[in-house]
Amino acid sequence: MSIGFISSPACAGHEMGDGHPECPARLDAIRDQLLSSGIDFVLRHFDAPAATREQLERVHDPDYVASIFERAPETGIERLDPDTCMNPGSLDAALHAAGAVISAVDRVMAGEVPSAFCAVRPPGHHAERDKAMGFCLFNNIAIGAAHARGHFGLQRVAIVDFDVHHGNGSEDFVKGRDGYLLCSSFQSPFYPFTGTGELPGNIINSPLEAGAGGAELRRLVEETWLPALDDFQPQMLFVSAGFDGHREDDMAQLRFVEDDYRWVTERIREVADRHADGRIVSALEGGYALSALGRSVVAHLQGLIGANSSHPV
Ligand SMILES: [Zn+2]
């Protein structure tokens, strides 16, 4: 069965200035690799709708949401934090990025597709309840998880985050909140210098030292994430799929390769098969080395589709 691939032309309209690594070319690089790998034939493409204010406010403070609408510039660039800005296309991009994850949840819950990947930008996992930061405006994956709980009434949802940066925004949302589990790997110490220290039991943080590679990732997934996920028995799994831990990505110093992303995705899919009728919604976070990003997304999609796929990908 085909899996969903959800994006929006609006996501290409967000630009943060010349030379900014979080650029529209990232989505082009992914599309190029979908075609050249042949995996595009087993995807069902959907256009993302815009998220509603009500959907955003399940995660974000209403005043913060209002401020993002108010600060959206008609011309030029509006700076929200040292590395996060808005241009005239940013608000629409951010609404469609969050809307893509909402739509993915709707389609997976309806049984239209077993799982879905959202190729969206801006990314989301650094966005806190009332703060934009780290290239992120709205916390797309948390908004999707909250939709699964709030709209569909799921009792337990899990977020898995393998971006090279700690998802402080997702942790901020999940921390101590019933019905959510967050498993996260990230380079540490590293931006945003969070994710260590005393944490409640529904946050499983797995920091990795600079230079760590796939062997270290696989060990921590097997030793910490999988037992926690099996114990929690999530009814839907969400993935903050950041590919900036790839060895070719000079944003950080982890050394993952495509096969590591395929492997971790297969393990996530097995958990989803055991507890969640296979339901997975994944959304793009980081990944800035364009070729490695495209190849890694293909590996992630292969992991979502599974070894039983008849398609030779
Ligand atoms: Zn990142």
Coordinates of C-alpha atoms and ligand atoms in Angstrom, one line a residue:
M1 CA 0.0 0.0 0.0
S2 CA 1.3 3.4 -0.9
I3 CA 2.3 5.8 1.8
G4 CA 1.4 9.5 1.9
F5 CA 3.8 12.3 0.9
I6 CA 2.4 15.6 1.9
S7 CA 3.8 19.0 1.0
S8 CA 2.7 22.4 -0.2
P9 CA 4.0 24.9 -2.8
A10 CA 3.6 27.5 0.1
C11 CA 6.5 25.8 1.9
A12 CA 8.9 27.1 -0.8
G13 CA 7.8 30.7 -0.3
H14 CA 9.6 31.0 3.1
E15 CA 13.1 32.4 2.8
M16 CA 15.3 33.8 5.5
G17 CA 17.9 35.6 3.4
D18 CA 20.8 34.7 1.1
G19 CA 23.0 31.9 2.3
H20 CA 20.6 30.7 5.0
P21 CA 20.9 26.9 5.2
E22 CA 17.2 26.4 5.8
C23 CA 16.3 27.2 2.2
P24 CA 13.7 26.3 -0.4
A25 CA 16.3 24.2 -2.3
R26 CA 16.0 21.6 0.5
L27 CA 12.6 20.6 -0.8
D28 CA 13.8 20.5 -4.4
A29 CA 16.7 18.2 -3.3
I30 CA 14.2 15.8 -1.8
R31 CA 11.9 15.8 -4.9
D32 CA 14.9 15.1 -7.1
Q33 CA 15.8 12.0 -5.1
L34 CA 12.3 10.7 -5.0
L35 CA 12.3 10.6 -8.8
S36 CA 15.9 9.4 -9.3
S37 CA 15.5 6.6 -6.7
G38 CA 12.2 5.4 -8.2
I39 CA 10.4 5.6 -4.8
D40 CA 8.1 8.2 -6.1
F41 CA 6.0 5.5 -7.7
V42 CA 4.9 4.1 -4.4
L43 CA 4.0 7.5 -2.9
R44 CA 0.6 9.1 -2.9
H45 CA 1.1 12.9 -3.1
F46 CA -1.2 15.3 -1.2
D47 CA -1.3 19.0 -1.0
A48 CA -1.3 20.3 2.6
P49 CA -4.1 22.6 3.8
A50 CA -3.3 25.5 6.2
A51 CA -3.6 24.8 9.9
T52 CA -6.3 26.7 11.8
R53 CA -5.7 28.9 14.7
E54 CA -7.5 26.4 16.9
Q55 CA -5.2 23.6 15.8
L56 CA -2.1 25.8 16.5
E57 CA -3.4 26.8 19.9
R58 CA -3.4 23.2 21.1
V59 CA 0.3 23.7 21.4
H60 CA 1.0 27.4 21.3
D61 CA -0.1 30.3 23.4
P62 CA -2.9 32.3 21.6
D63 CA -1.0 35.5 22.1
Y64 CA 2.1 34.0 20.5
V65 CA 0.1 32.7 17.5
A66 CA -1.4 36.2 17.1
S67 CA 2.1 37.7 17.3
I68 CA 3.3 35.6 14.4
F69 CA 0.3 36.7 12.3
E70 CA 1.0 40.4 13.2
R71 CA 4.7 40.3 12.6
A72 CA 4.4 38.7 9.2
P73 CA 6.0 41.3 6.9
E74 CA 4.5 42.6 3.6
T75 CA 8.0 43.3 2.4
G76 CA 11.5 42.6 3.6
I77 CA 12.5 40.4 6.5
E78 CA 11.3 40.4 10.1
R79 CA 13.8 38.9 12.6
L80 CA 12.3 36.7 15.4
D81 CA 15.5 35.4 16.9
P82 CA 19.2 35.5 15.8
D83 CA 18.7 32.8 13.2
T84 CA 14.9 32.8 12.6
C85 CA 13.2 35.3 10.4
M86 CA 10.0 35.8 8.4
N87 CA 9.6 37.0 4.8
P88 CA 6.3 37.7 3.1
G89 CA 5.9 34.0 2.4
S90 CA 6.8 32.7 5.9
L91 CA 3.4 32.8 7.5
D92 CA 1.7 30.9 4.7
A93 CA 4.6 28.4 4.7
A94 CA 4.4 27.9 8.5
L95 CA 0.6 27.4 8.4
H96 CA 0.9 24.8 5.6
A97 CA 3.8 23.0 7.4
A98 CA 1.6 22.5 10.5
G99 CA -1.4 21.8 8.3
A100 CA 0.5 19.1 6.5
V101 CA 1.0 17.2 9.8
I102 CA -2.7 17.7 10.7
S103 CA -3.7 16.4 7.3
A104 CA -1.3 13.4 7.6
V105 CA -3.0 12.5 10.9
D106 CA -6.4 12.8 9.3
R107 CA -5.5 10.6 6.4
V108 CA -3.7 7.9 8.4
M109 CA -6.6 7.8 10.9
A110 CA -9.0 7.4 8.1
G111 CA -7.0 4.5 6.7
E112 CA -6.4 6.3 3.5
V113 CA -2.6 5.7 3.8
P114 CA -0.9 3.5 6.5
S115 CA 1.7 6.2 7.2
A116 CA 2.7 9.6 5.8
F117 CA 5.8 11.8 5.5
C118 CA 5.4 15.6 5.4
A119 CA 8.1 17.4 3.4
V120 CA 7.6 20.8 4.9
R121 CA 9.4 23.9 6.0
P122 CA 9.9 25.8 8.2
P123 CA 10.7 22.9 10.6
G124 CA 9.2 22.9 14.1
H125 CA 10.8 21.1 16.9
H126 CA 12.6 24.1 18.5
A127 CA 9.4 26.2 18.6
E128 CA 8.2 26.5 22.2
R129 CA 4.7 27.4 23.5
D130 CA 5.4 31.1 23.1
K131 CA 8.7 31.3 21.3
A132 CA 10.1 31.0 17.8
M133 CA 13.7 29.9 17.6
G134 CA 16.2 27.7 15.7
F135 CA 14.5 28.2 12.2
C136 CA 11.1 27.1 13.7
L137 CA 7.9 29.1 14.0
F138 CA 5.2 26.5 14.9
N139 CA 5.9 23.1 16.4
N140 CA 4.5 21.0 13.5
I141 CA 5.0 17.6 15.0
A142 CA 3.6 18.5 18.4
I143 CA 0.6 20.2 16.7
G144 CA 0.0 16.9 14.9
A145 CA 0.3 14.8 18.0
A146 CA -2.0 17.1 19.9
H147 CA -4.5 16.8 17.0
A148 CA -4.4 13.0 17.3
R149 CA -5.2 13.3 21.0
G150 CA -7.6 16.3 20.9
H151 CA -9.5 15.5 17.7
F152 CA -9.4 11.7 17.5
G153 CA -9.2 11.0 21.2
L154 CA -6.1 8.8 21.1
Q155 CA -5.0 8.0 24.6
R156 CA -1.3 7.6 23.9
V157 CA 0.9 9.1 21.2
A158 CA 4.7 9.0 21.0
I159 CA 7.1 11.3 19.3
V160 CA 10.5 10.1 18.1
D161 CA 13.1 12.7 17.2
F162 CA 16.5 11.9 15.6
D163 CA 17.4 15.4 14.4
V164 CA 21.0 16.3 15.4
H165 CA 19.6 19.1 17.6
H166 CA 17.6 18.6 20.8
G167 CA 13.9 19.3 20.2
N168 CA 13.5 21.7 23.1
G169 CA 10.1 22.8 21.8
S170 CA 8.7 19.3 21.7
E171 CA 10.2 18.6 25.1
D172 CA 8.6 21.8 26.4
F173 CA 5.2 20.5 25.2
V174 CA 5.4 16.9 26.2
K175 CA 7.1 17.3 29.6
G176 CA 4.8 15.9 32.3
R177 CA 1.8 15.9 30.0
D178 CA -0.3 12.7 30.2
G179 CA -0.7 10.6 27.1
Y180 CA 2.6 11.6 25.4
L181 CA 6.1 10.0 25.2
L182 CA 9.1 11.7 23.6
C183 CA 12.2 9.7 22.6
S184 CA 15.0 11.9 21.3
S185 CA 18.6 11.6 20.2
F186 CA 20.8 14.6 19.6
Q187 CA 24.4 15.8 19.7
S188 CA 25.3 17.2 23.2
P189 CA 26.6 19.6 24.3
F190 CA 25.3 21.5 21.2
Y191 CA 22.6 24.0 20.2
P192 CA 20.2 24.6 21.8
F193 CA 22.0 23.4 24.9
T194 CA 18.9 21.8 26.4
G195 CA 17.9 18.2 27.0
T196 CA 20.1 17.3 30.0
G197 CA 19.3 17.3 33.7
E198 CA 16.4 16.1 35.7
L199 CA 13.4 15.0 33.5
P200 CA 10.0 13.4 34.0
G201 CA 9.5 9.8 32.9
N202 CA 7.8 10.6 29.6
I203 CA 11.0 12.2 28.2
I204 CA 13.6 9.8 27.0
N205 CA 16.7 11.8 26.1
S206 CA 19.7 10.1 24.5
P207 CA 22.5 12.6 24.0
L208 CA 25.4 11.6 21.7
E209 CA 28.9 13.1 21.8
A210 CA 30.3 14.8 18.7
G211 CA 31.8 12.1 16.4
A212 CA 29.2 9.5 17.3
G213 CA 27.8 7.5 14.4
G214 CA 25.2 4.9 13.5
A215 CA 26.5 2.2 15.9
E216 CA 25.9 4.5 18.9
L217 CA 22.5 5.5 17.6
R218 CA 21.4 1.9 17.1
R219 CA 22.6 0.9 20.6
L220 CA 20.7 3.7 22.3
V221 CA 17.6 3.0 20.3
E222 CA 17.7 -0.7 21.3
E223 CA 18.6 -0.1 24.9
T224 CA 16.4 2.9 25.7
W225 CA 13.8 3.9 23.1
L226 CA 12.4 0.5 22.2
P227 CA 11.7 -0.7 25.8
A228 CA 10.1 2.7 26.6
L229 CA 8.0 2.6 23.5
D230 CA 6.9 -1.0 24.0
D231 CA 6.0 -0.2 27.6
F232 CA 4.0 2.9 26.6
Q233 CA 2.2 1.2 23.7
P234 CA 1.5 4.3 21.6
Q235 CA -1.6 4.3 19.4
M236 CA 0.2 6.5 16.8
L237 CA 3.9 7.3 16.3
F238 CA 5.2 10.7 15.2
V239 CA 8.7 11.3 13.9
S240 CA 10.6 14.5 13.9
A241 CA 12.7 13.5 11.0
G242 CA 15.8 15.6 10.9
F243 CA 18.7 14.5 8.8
D244 CA 21.4 17.0 9.9
G245 CA 23.2 14.2 11.8
H246 CA 24.4 12.8 8.4
R247 CA 28.2 12.7 8.1
E248 CA 28.1 15.0 5.1
D249 CA 26.1 17.6 6.9
D250 CA 28.5 20.2 8.4
M251 CA 25.7 21.7 10.6
A252 CA 27.0 19.3 13.4
Q253 CA 29.4 16.5 14.0
L254 CA 27.5 13.3 14.1
R255 CA 28.3 10.6 11.5
F256 CA 25.0 8.9 10.5
V257 CA 24.6 7.5 6.9
E258 CA 21.4 6.7 5.0
D259 CA 21.3 3.2 6.2
D260 CA 21.1 4.4 9.8
Y261 CA 18.0 6.4 9.0
R262 CA 16.5 3.4 7.2
W263 CA 17.4 1.2 10.2
V264 CA 15.9 3.5 12.9
T265 CA 12.8 4.0 10.8
E266 CA 12.3 0.2 10.5
R267 CA 12.5 -0.1 14.2
I268 CA 9.9 2.7 14.6
R269 CA 7.7 0.9 12.1
E270 CA 7.9 -2.3 14.0
V271 CA 6.8 -0.6 17.2
A272 CA 3.9 1.0 15.2
D273 CA 3.0 -2.5 13.8
R274 CA 3.0 -3.9 17.3
H275 CA 0.9 -1.2 19.0
A276 CA -0.6 1.3 16.6
D277 CA -1.9 -0.6 13.6
G278 CA 1.2 0.7 11.8
R279 CA 0.2 4.3 12.1
I280 CA 3.2 6.7 11.6
V281 CA 3.2 10.4 10.8
S282 CA 6.7 11.8 10.1
A283 CA 7.7 15.4 9.4
L284 CA 10.9 16.9 8.1
E285 CA 13.0 18.9 10.6
G286 CA 16.7 19.6 9.8
G287 CA 19.0 18.4 7.0
Y288 CA 21.1 20.9 5.2
A289 CA 23.6 19.0 3.0
L290 CA 21.3 18.9 0.0
S291 CA 22.4 15.6 -1.6
A292 CA 22.6 13.8 1.7
L293 CA 19.2 15.2 2.7
G294 CA 17.5 13.8 -0.4
R295 CA 19.2 10.4 -0.1
S296 CA 18.3 10.2 3.6
V297 CA 14.7 11.0 3.0
V298 CA 14.5 8.2 0.5
A299 CA 16.1 5.8 3.1
H300 CA 13.5 7.0 5.6
L301 CA 10.7 6.4 3.2
Q302 CA 12.0 2.9 2.4
G303 CA 12.0 2.3 6.2
L304 CA 8.4 3.5 6.4
I305 CA 7.3 1.3 3.5
G306 CA 9.0 -1.8 4.9
A307 CA 10.9 -4.8 3.6
N308 CA 7.6 -6.4 2.4
S309 CA 7.2 -3.8 -0.3
S310 CA 7.1 -5.4 -3.7
H311 CA 8.6 -2.3 -5.2
P312 CA 12.4 -2.6 -5.7
V313 CA 13.5 0.5 -3.8
Ligands
ZN1 ZN 18.5 20.1 13.5

